[in-house]
Short mmCIF file of C-alpha atoms and ligand atoms in Angstrom, two decimals:
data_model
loop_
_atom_site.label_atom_id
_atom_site.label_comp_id
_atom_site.label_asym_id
_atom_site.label_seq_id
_atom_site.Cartn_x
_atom_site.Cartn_y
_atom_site.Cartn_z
CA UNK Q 1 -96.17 23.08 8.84
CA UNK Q 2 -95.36 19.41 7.68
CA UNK Q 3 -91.98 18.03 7.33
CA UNK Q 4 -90.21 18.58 3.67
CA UNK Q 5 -90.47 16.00 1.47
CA UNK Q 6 -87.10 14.94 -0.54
CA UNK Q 7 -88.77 16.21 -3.75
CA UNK Q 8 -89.62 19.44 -2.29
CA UNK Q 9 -85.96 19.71 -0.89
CA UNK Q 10 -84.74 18.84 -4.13
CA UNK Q 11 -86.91 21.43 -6.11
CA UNK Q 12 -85.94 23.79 -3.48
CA UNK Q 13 -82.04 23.21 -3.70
CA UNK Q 14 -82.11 23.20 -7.07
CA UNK Q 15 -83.73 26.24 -7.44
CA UNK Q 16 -81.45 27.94 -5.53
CA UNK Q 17 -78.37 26.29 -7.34
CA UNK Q 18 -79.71 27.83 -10.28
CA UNK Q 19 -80.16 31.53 -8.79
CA UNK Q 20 -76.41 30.87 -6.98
CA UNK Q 21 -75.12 30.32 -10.87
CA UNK Q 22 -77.80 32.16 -12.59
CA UNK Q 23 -78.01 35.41 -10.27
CA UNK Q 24 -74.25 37.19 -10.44
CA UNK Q 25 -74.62 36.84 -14.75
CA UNK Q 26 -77.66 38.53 -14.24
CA UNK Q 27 -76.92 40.52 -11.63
CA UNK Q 28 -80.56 39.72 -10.06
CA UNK Q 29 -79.42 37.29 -7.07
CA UNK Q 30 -81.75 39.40 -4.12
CA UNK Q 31 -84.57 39.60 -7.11
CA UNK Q 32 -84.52 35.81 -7.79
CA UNK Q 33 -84.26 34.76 -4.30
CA UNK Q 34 -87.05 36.92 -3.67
CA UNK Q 35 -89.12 35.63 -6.52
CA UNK Q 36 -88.57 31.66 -5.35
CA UNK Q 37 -89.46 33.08 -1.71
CA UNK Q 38 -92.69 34.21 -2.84
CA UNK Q 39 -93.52 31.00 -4.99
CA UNK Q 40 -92.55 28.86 -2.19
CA UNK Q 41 -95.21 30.71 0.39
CA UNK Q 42 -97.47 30.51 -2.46
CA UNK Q 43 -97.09 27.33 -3.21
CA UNK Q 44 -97.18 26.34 0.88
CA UNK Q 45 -100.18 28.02 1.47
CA UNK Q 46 -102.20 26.47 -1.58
CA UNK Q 47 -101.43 23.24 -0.03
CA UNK Q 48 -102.22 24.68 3.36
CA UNK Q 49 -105.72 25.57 1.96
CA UNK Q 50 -106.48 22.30 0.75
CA UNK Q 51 -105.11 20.55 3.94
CA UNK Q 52 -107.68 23.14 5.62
CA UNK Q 53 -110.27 22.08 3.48
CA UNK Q 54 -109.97 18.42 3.35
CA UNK Q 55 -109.61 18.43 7.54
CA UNK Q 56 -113.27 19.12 7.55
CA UNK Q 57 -113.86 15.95 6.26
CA UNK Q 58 -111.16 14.13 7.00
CA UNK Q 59 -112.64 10.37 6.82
CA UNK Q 60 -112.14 11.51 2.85
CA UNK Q 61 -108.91 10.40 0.78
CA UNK Q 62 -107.04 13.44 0.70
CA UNK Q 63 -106.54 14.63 -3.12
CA UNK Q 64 -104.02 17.24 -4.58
CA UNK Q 65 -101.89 17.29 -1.63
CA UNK Q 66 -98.13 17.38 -1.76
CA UNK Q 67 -96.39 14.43 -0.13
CA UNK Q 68 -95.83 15.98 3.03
CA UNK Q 69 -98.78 17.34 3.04
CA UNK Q 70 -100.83 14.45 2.11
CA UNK Q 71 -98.29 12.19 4.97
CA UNK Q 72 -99.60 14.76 7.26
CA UNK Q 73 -103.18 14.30 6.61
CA UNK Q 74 -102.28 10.36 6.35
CA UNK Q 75 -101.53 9.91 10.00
CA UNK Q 76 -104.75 12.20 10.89
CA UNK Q 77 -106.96 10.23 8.09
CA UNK Q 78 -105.67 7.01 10.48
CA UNK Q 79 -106.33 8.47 13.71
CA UNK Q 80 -109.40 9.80 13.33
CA UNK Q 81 -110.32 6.37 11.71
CA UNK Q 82 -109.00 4.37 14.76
CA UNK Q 83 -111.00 6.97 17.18
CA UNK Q 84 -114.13 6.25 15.00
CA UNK Q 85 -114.11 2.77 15.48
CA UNK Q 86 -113.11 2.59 19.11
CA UNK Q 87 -116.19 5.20 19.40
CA UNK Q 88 -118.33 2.13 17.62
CA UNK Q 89 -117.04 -0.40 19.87
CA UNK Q 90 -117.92 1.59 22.88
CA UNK Q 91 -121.14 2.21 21.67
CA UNK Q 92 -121.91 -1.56 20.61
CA UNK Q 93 -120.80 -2.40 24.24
CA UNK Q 94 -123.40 0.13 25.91
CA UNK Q 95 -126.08 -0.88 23.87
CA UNK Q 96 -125.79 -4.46 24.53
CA UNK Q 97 -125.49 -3.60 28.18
CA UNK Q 98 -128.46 -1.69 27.85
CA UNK Q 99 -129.93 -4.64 25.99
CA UNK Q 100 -129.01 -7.16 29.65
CA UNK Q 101 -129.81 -4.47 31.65
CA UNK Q 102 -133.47 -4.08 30.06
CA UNK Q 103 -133.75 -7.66 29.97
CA UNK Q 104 -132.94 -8.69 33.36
CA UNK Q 105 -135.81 -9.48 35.91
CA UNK Q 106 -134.25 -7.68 38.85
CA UNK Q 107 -134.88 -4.29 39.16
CA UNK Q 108 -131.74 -2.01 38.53
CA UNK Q 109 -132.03 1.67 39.89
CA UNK Q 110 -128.78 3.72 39.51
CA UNK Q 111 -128.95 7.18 42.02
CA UNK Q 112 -126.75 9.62 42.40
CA UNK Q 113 -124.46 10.81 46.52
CA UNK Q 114 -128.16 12.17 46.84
CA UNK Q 115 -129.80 9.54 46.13
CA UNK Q 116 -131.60 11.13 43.46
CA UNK Q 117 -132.44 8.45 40.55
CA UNK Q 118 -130.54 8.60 37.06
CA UNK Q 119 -131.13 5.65 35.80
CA UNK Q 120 -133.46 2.80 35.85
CA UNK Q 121 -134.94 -0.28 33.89
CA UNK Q 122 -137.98 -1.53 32.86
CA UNK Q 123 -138.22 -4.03 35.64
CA UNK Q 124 -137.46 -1.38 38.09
CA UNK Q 125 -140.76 0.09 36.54
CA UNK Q 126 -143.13 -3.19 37.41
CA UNK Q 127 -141.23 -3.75 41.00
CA UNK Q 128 -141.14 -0.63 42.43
CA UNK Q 129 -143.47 1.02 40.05
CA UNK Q 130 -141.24 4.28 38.59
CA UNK Q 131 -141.81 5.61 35.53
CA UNK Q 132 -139.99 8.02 33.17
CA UNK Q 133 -141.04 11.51 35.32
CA UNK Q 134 -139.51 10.26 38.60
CA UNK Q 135 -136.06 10.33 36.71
CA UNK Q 136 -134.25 13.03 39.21
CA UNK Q 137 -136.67 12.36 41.90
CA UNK Q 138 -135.58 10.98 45.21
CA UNK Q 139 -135.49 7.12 45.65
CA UNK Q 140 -136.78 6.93 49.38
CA UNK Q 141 -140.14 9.70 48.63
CA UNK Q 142 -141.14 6.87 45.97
CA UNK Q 143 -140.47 3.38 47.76
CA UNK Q 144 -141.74 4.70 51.31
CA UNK Q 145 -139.73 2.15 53.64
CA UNK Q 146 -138.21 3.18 56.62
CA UNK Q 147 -135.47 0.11 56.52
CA UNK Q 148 -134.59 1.14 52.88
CA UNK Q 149 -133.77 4.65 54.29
CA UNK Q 150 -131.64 2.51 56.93
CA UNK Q 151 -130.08 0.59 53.77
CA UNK Q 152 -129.20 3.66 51.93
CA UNK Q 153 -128.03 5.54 54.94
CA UNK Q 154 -125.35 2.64 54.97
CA UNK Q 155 -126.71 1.22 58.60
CA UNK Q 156 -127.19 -2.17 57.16
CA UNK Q 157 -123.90 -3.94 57.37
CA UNK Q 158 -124.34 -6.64 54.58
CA UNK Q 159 -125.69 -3.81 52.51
CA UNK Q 160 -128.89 -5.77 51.88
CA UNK Q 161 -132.37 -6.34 53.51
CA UNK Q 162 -135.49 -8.12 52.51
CA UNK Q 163 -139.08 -5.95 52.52
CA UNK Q 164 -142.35 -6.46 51.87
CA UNK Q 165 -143.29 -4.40 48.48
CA UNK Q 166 -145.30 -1.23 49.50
CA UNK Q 167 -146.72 -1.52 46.13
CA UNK Q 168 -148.03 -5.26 46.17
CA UNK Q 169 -149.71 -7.44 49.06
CA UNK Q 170 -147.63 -10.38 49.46
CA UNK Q 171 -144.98 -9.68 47.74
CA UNK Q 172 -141.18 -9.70 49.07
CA UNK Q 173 -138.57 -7.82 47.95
CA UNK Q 174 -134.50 -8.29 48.40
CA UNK Q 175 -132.76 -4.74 48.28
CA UNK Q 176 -129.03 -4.35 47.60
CA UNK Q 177 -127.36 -1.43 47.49
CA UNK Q 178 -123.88 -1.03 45.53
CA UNK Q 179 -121.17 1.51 45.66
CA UNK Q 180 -120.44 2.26 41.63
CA UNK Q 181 -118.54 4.65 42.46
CA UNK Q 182 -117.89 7.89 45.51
CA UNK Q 183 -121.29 9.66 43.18
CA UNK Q 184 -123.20 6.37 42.14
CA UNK Q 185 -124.47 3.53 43.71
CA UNK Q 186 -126.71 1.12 42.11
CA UNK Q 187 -129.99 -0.13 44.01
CA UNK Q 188 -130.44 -4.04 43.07
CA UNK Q 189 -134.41 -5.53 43.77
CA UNK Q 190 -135.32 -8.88 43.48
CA UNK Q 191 -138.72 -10.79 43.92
CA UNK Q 192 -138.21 -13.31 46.44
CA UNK Q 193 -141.69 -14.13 46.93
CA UNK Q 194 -141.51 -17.86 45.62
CA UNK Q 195 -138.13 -18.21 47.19
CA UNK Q 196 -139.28 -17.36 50.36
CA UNK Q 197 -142.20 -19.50 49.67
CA UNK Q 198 -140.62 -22.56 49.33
CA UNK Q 199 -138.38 -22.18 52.06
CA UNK Q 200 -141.12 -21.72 54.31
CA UNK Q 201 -143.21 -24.45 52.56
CA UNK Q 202 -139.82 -26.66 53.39
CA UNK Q 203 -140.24 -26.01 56.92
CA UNK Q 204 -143.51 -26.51 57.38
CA UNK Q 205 -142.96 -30.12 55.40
CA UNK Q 206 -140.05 -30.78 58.27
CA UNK Q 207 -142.17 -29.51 61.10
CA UNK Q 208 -145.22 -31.78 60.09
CA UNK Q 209 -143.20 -34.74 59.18
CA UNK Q 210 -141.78 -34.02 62.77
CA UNK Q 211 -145.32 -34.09 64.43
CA UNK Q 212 -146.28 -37.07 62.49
CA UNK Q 213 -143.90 -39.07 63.70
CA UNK Q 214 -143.65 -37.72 67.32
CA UNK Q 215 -147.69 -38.54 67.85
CA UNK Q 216 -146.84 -42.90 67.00
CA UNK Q 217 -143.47 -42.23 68.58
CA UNK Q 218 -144.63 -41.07 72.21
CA UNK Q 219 -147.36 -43.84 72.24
CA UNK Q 220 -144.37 -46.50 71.41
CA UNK Q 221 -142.44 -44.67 74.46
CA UNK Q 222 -144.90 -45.34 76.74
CA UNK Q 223 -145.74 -48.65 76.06
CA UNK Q 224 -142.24 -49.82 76.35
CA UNK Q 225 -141.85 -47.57 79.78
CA UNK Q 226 -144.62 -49.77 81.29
CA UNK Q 227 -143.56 -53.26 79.96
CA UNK Q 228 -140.36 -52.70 81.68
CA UNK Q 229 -141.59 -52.34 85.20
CA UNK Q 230 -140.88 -55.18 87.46
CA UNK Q 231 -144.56 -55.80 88.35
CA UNK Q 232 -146.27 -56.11 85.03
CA UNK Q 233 -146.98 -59.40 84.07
CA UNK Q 234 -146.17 -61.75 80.96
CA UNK Q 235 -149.80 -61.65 79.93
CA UNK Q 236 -149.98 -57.34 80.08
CA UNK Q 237 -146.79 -57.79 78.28
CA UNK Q 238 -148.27 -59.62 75.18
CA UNK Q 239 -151.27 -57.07 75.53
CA UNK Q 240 -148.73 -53.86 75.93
CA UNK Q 241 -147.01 -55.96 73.00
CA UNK Q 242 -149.59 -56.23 70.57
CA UNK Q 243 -150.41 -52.39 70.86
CA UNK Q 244 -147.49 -51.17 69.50
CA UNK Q 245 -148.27 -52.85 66.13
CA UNK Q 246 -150.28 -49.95 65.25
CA UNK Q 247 -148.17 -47.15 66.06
CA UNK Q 248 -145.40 -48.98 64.70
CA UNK Q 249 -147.35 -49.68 61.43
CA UNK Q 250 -148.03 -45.60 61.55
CA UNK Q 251 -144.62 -44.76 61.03
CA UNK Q 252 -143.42 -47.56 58.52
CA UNK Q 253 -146.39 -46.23 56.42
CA UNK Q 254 -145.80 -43.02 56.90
CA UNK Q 255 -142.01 -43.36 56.01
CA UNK Q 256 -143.12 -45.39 52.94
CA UNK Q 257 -145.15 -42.86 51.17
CA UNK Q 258 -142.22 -39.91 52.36
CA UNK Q 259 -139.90 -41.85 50.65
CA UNK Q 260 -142.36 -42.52 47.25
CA UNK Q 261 -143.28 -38.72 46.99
CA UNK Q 262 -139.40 -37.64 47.46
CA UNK Q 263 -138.67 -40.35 44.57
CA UNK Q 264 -142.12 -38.85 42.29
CA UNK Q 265 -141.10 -35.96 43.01
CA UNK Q 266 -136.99 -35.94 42.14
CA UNK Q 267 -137.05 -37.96 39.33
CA UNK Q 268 -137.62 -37.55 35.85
CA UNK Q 269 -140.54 -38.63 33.64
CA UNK Q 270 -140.82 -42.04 32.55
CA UNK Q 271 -138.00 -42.72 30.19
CA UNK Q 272 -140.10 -45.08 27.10
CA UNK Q 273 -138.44 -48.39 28.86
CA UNK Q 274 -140.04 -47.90 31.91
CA UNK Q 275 -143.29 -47.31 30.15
CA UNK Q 276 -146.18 -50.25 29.86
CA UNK Q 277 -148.82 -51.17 28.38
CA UNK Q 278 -151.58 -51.20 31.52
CA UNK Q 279 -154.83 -53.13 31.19
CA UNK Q 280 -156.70 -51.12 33.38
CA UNK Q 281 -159.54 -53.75 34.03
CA UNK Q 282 -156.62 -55.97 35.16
CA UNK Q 283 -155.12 -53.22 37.48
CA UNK Q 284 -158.50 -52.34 38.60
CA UNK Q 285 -159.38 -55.73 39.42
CA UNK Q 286 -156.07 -55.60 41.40
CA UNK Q 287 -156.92 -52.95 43.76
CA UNK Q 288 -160.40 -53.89 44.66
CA UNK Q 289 -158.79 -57.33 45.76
CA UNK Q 290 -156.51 -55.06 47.71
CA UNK Q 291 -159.35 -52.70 49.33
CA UNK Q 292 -161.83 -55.30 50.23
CA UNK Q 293 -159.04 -56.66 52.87
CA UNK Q 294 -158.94 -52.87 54.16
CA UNK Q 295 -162.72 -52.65 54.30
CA UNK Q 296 -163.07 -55.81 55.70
CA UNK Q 297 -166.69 -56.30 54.28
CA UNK Q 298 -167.73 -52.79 55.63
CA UNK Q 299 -168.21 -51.72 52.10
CA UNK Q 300 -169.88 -52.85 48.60
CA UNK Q 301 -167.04 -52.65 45.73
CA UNK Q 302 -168.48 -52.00 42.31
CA UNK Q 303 -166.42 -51.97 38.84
CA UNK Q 304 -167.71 -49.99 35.89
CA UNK Q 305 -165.62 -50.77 33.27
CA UNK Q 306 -166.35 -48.89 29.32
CA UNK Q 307 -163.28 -48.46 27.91
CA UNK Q 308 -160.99 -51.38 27.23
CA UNK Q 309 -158.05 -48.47 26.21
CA UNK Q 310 -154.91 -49.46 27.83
CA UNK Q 311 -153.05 -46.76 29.46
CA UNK Q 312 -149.34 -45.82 28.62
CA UNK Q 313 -147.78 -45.74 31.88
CA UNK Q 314 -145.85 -47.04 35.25
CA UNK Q 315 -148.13 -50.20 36.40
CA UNK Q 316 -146.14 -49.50 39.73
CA UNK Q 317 -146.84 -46.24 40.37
CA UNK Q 318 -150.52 -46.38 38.92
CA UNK Q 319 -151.21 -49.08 40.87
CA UNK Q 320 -149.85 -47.08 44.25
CA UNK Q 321 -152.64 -44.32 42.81
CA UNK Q 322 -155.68 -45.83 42.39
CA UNK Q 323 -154.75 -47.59 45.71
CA UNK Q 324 -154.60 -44.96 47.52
CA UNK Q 325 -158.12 -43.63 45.88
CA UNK Q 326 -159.74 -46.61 46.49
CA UNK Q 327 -158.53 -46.58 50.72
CA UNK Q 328 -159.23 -43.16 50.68
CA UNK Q 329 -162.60 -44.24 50.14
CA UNK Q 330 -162.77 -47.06 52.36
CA UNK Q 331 -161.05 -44.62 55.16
CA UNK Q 332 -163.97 -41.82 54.96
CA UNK Q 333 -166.92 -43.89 53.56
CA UNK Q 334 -169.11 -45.39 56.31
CA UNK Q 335 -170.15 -49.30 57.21
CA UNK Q 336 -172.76 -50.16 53.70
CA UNK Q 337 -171.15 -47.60 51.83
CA UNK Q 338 -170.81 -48.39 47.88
CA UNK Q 339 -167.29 -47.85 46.56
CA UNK Q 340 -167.13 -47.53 42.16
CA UNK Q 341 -164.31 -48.20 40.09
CA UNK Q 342 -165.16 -46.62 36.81
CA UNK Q 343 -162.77 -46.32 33.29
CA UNK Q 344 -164.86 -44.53 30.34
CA UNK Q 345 -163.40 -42.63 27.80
CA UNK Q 346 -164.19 -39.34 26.07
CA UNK Q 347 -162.93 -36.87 23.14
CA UNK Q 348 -160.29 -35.75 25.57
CA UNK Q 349 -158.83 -39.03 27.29
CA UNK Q 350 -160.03 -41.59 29.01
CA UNK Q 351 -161.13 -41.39 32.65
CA UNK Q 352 -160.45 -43.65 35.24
CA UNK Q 353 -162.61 -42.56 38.56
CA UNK Q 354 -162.85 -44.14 42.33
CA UNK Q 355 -166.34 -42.57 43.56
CA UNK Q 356 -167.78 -43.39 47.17
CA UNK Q 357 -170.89 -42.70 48.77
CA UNK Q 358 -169.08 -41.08 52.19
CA UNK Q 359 -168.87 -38.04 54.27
CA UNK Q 360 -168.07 -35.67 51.36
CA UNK Q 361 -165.48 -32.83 51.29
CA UNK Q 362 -166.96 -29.15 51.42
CA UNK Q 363 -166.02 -27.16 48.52
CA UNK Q 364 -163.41 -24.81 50.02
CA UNK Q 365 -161.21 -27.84 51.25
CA UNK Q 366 -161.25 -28.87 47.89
CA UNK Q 367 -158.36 -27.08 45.86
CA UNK Q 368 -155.85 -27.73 48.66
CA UNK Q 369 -156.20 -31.35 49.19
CA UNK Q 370 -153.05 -32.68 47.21
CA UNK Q 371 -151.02 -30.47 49.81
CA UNK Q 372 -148.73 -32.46 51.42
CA UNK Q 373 -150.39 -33.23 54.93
CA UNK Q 374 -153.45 -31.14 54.35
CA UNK Q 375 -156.61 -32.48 56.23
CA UNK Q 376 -160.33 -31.72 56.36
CA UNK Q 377 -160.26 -32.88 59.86
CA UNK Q 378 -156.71 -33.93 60.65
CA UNK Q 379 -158.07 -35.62 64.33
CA UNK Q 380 -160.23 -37.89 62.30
CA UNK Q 381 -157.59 -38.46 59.89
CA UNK Q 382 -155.90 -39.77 61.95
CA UNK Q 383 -157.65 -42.16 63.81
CA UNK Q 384 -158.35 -43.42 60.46
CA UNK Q 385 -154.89 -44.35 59.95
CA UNK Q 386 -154.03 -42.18 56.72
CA UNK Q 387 -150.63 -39.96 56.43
CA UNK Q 388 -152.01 -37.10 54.77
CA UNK Q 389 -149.53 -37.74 51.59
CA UNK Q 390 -151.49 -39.73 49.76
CA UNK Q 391 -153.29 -37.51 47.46
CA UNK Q 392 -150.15 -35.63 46.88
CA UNK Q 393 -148.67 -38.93 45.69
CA UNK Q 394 -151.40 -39.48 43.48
CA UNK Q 395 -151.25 -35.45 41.98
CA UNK Q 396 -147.91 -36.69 41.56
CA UNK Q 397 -147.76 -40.07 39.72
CA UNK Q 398 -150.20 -38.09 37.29
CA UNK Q 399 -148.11 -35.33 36.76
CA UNK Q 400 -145.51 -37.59 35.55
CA UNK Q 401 -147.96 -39.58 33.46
CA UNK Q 402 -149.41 -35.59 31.75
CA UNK Q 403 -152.25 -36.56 33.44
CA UNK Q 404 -154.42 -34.71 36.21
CA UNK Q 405 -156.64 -35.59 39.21
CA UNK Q 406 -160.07 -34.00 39.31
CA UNK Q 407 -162.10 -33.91 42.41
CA UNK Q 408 -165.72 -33.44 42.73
CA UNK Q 409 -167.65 -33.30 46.19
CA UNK Q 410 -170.71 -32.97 48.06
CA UNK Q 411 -170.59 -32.78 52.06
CA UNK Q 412 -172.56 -35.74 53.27
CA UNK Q 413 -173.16 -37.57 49.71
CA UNK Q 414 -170.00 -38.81 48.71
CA UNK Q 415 -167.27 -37.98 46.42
CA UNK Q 416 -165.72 -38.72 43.19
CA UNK Q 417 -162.08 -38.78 42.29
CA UNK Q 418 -161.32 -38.79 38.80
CA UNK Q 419 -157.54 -39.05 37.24
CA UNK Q 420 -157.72 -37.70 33.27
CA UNK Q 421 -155.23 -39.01 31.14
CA UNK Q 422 -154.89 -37.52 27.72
CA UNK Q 423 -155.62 -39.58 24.50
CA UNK Q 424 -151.65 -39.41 24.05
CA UNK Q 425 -151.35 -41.51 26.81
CA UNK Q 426 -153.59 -44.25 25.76
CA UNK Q 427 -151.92 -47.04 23.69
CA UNK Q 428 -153.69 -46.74 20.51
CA UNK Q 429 -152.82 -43.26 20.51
CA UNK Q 430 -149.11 -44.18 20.27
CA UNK Q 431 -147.18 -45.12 17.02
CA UNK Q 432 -147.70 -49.00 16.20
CA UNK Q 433 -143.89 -48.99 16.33
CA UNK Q 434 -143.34 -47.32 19.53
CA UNK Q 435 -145.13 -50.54 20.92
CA UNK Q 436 -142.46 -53.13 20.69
CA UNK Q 437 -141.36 -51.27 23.53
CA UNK Q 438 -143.99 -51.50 25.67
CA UNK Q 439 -144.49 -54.51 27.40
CA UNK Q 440 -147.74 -55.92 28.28
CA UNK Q 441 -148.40 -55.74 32.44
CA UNK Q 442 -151.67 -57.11 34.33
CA UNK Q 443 -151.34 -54.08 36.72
CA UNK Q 444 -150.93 -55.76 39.70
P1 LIG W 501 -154.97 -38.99 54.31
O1 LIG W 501 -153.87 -39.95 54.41
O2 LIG W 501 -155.18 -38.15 55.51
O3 LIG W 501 -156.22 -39.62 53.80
P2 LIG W 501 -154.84 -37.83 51.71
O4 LIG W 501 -153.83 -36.96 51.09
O5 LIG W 501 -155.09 -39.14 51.06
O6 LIG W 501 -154.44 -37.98 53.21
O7 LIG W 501 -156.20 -37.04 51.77
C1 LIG W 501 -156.21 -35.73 52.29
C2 LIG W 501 -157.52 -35.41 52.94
O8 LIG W 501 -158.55 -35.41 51.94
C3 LIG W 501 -157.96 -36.45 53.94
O9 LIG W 501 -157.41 -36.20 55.19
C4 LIG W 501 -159.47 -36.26 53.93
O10 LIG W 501 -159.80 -35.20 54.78
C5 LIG W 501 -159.78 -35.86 52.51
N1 LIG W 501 -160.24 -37.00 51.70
C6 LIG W 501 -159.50 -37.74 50.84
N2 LIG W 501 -160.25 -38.66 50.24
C7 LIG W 501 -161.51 -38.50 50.71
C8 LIG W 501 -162.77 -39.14 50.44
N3 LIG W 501 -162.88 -40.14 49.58
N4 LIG W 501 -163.85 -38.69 51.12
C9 LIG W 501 -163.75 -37.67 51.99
N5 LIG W 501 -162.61 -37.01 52.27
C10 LIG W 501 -161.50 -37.42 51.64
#
C-alpha cells in the first residue's frame, strides 16, 4: 500500500472532522465512520486495480491513478526503464563481441571443466574443421593430437604449443589454452604457417650467406698461412699474392649485392623525384659496353632495338638489372655464343629481353630461380664467379618498378630473360605534366 498523499490525508481528516461534529447531532457517529471506512477501502482498492492493471505494462504512462498511487508506479515506470536500457547496452556489447569474435582469424573454441565445446567461431570451423553438431562434443575426439591432450591436461607450462594441423598437410598451428573461469577455458588457434616460414626462410638466408662467405674466406686463410712461413720466397709471395684477388673479389661482390637486395628490399617504391626518364637504347648500349669486358671477346653481343619508349624508372637500379641479365648470360653461355639485347613493345608494355644461346635451364628449376641463392648447379656457379642473388635483385628492382621478370628456357639451346613493364610505366603513358619531373638520364 503506497504512502498517503497530503490530499488524501486532507480528504481523510476532513471527513472525519465532519462525522466528529456531524455524528453526536445525528446521533450516527459508529454509522458514519463506518460508511467513510467502507468508501475509503473502496476507493483504495479501485486504485489498487488499476495499479494491478497498469503493472502489466508498466513501460505505459500510468493514467487515473491517485498521487500516491501514480508516485508508486513512477519510481517502478523508472526502474523498469533503467533495467530496459542497461538490458540494451548489454546486449549491444555481446553482439559486437560476437561481431570481433566472428571476425577474427584465430580460431576461438570456448569448452566447458570437461572439455566439452560450447562455443566456437567461424574460423574455428576452417582451422580445426567443427561445425554446428560437434557443439557438446569433446574437443580432443575432434582435433586427434596427443600434445593437445597434454595442453589441456595442463602439462604444458606456458599453456601453449605449436602442432601440425591434423586436418591440413603443411600447415602449423599455435594452441593456447585460457582459464575463463574454474568451468571455462577458452582454446586460442592460430596459423603460423607463414610465420614459421619466414623464420625458417631467415635462417636458411643466414646459414647460406654464412657458407658463401666461409668457401672465399678459408681459401684467403690459407694463402696467408703459407706466405708467412719463413722459407717461401718473395717471388711465391707475389704469386700467393695475386691469388687472393679472386677470393677477395668473391666476397666484396658478394657483400655488394647483400647489401643492394637488403636496400630493394626495405625501402619503399620510387618516390616521383627519384623517378627518370630512361632511354633504354642508351642504357642498353651501356651494359653491352659493360659485358663485353666480362666476356672478354668469348661472346657475339647483338642489340635489337623496336621501341624507342622510354621507361619510367631508377636508371641506377635498372641499370644493376639488365647487368646482371646480360653477365648472367656471359657466365652460362659458352666461347661463340650470341648474346641479344632486345626492347619491343606490345598492347601490354613494352619488353626489354637479354636472350643467349647457352646451356639452358630445365623447366622445373625454372619457378625458383629468383630465390635468394638458388642454383641449377651451385658447383658450377660458382666457379663461374656469380653470388646466387642476382636474379633476386633483378625480381626485385622490377617489383618496385610494377614490373615482372619472365623466364623462358630450353636445356642446351639457350634462354631468354624478359622484364615486362606495364604501359603505365612508359613515359608517354604518363601525364605531359608529370614530366617536368622527370629528368632525362642516358642510363649509364
Ligand atoms: P648466380 O649469381 O649464381 O648466377 P643468379 O641469381 O643470377 O645467381 O642466377 C641463379 C641461377 O640461375 C644460376 O646459378 C644459374 O643456375 C641460373 N641461370 C641464371 N641465368 C642463366 C642463364 N642465362 N643461363 C642458364 N642458367 C642461368
Amino acid at each position: 500500500m503506497p504512502k498517503l498523499s497530503m490530499s488524501e490525508i486532507v480528504a481523510l481528516g476532513a471527513s472525519l472532522l465532519a462525522v466528529l461534529l456531524v455524528g453526536p447531532v445525528l446521533d450516527l457517529t459508529p454509522w458514519l465512520l463506518l460508511a467513510i471506512a467502507l468508501v475509503w477501502i473502496a476507493y483504495q482498492t479501485v486504485q489498487q486495480r488499476r495499479f494491478s492493471r497498469w503493472a502489466r505494462h508498466p513501460l505505459r504512462r500510468a493514467n487515473g491513478l491517485s498521487s500516491s498511487w501514480a508516485d508508486t508506479a513512477g519510481s517502478v515506470h523508472r526502474s523498469v526503464h533503467a533495467s530496459r536500457s542497461r538490458t540494451r547496452n548489454i546486449l549491444r556489447r555481446m553482439a559486437e563481441l560476437q561481431i570481433v569474435t566472428e571476425a577474427l582469424p584465430d580460431a576461438a573454441v570456448v569448452i566447458d571443466q570437461r572439455g566439452l565445446i560450447t562455443r566456437f567461431n567461424p574460423a574455428a570451423g576452417r582451422l580445426l574443421r567443427l561445425s554446428s553438431k560437434d557443439m557438446g562434443r569433446d574437443l580432443l575426439a575432434l582435433v586427434r593430437d596427443p600434445q593437445l591432450a597434454r595442453l589441456l591436461d595442463g602439462g604444458i607450462d606456458d599453456h601453449v604449443l605449436e602442432i601440425m594441423s591434423p586436418f591440413v598437410a603443411g600447415v602449423r598451428l599455435e594452441v593456447r589454452v585460457i582459464d575463463v573461469s574454474s568451468r571455462t577455458r577458452l582454446v586460442l588457434v592460430r596459423d603460423v604457417s607463414q610465420l614459421y616460414r619466414l623464420l625458417t626462410m631467415r635462417q636458411d638466408f643466414i646459414a647460406n650467406v654464412s657458407h658463401e662467405l666461409r668457401t672465399p674466406l678459408t681459401v684467403v686463410a690459407g694463402y696467408l698461412e703459407t706466405m708467412t712461413d719463413e722459407d717461401v720466397s718473395d717471388v711465391d709471395i707475389q704469386l700467393l699474392a695475386s691469388k687472393l684477388v679472386s677470393p677477395v673479389h668473391r666476397m666484396e661482390a658478394l657483400v655488394g649485392d647483400l647489401l643492394l637486395l637488403t636496400r630493394l628490399e626495405a625501402s619503399s617504391p620510387p618516390s616521383a623525384s627519384e623517378l627518370e626518364a630512361i632511354d633504354v637504347e642508351s642504357l642498353a648500349h651501356a651494359v653491352v659496353r659493360e659485358a663485353e669486358g666480362l666476356s672478354d671477346g668469348r661472346h657475339e653481343f647483338r642489340l635489337e632495338l623496336a621501341s624507342r619508349v622510354k621507361i619510367r624508372g631508377v636508371s641506377k637500379e635498372l641499370h644493376s638489372a639488365l647487368m646482371n641479365l646480360v653477365a648472367n648470360a656471359v657466365r652460362y653461355s659458352p666461347k661463340g655464343g650470341v648474346i641479344t639485347v632486345s626492347f619491343d613493345q606490345s598492347d601490354s608494355g613494352v619488353h626489354l629481353a637479354v636472350t643467349d644461346s647457352g646451356m639452358g635451364i630445365a623447366p622445373e628449376h625454372i619457378s625458383r630461380l629468383t630465390e635468394r641463392f638458388y642454383r641449377v648447379d651451385l658447383a658450377a656457379a660458382r666457379v663461374r664467379g656469380g653470388t646466387g642473388l642476382g636474379l633476386a635483385i633483378v625480381k626485385h628492382v622490377l617489383k618496385r618498378h610494377n614490373s615482372t621478370l619472365s623466364i623462358q628456357s630450353e636445356l642446351g639451346q639457350g634462354s631468354r630473360f624478359c622484364c615486362d613493364f606495364p604501359v603505365s610505366q612508359t613515359l608517354s603513358a604518363i601525364d605531359p605534366s608529370a614530366l617536368d619531373s622527370v629528368s632525362e638520364t642516358d642510363g649509364s
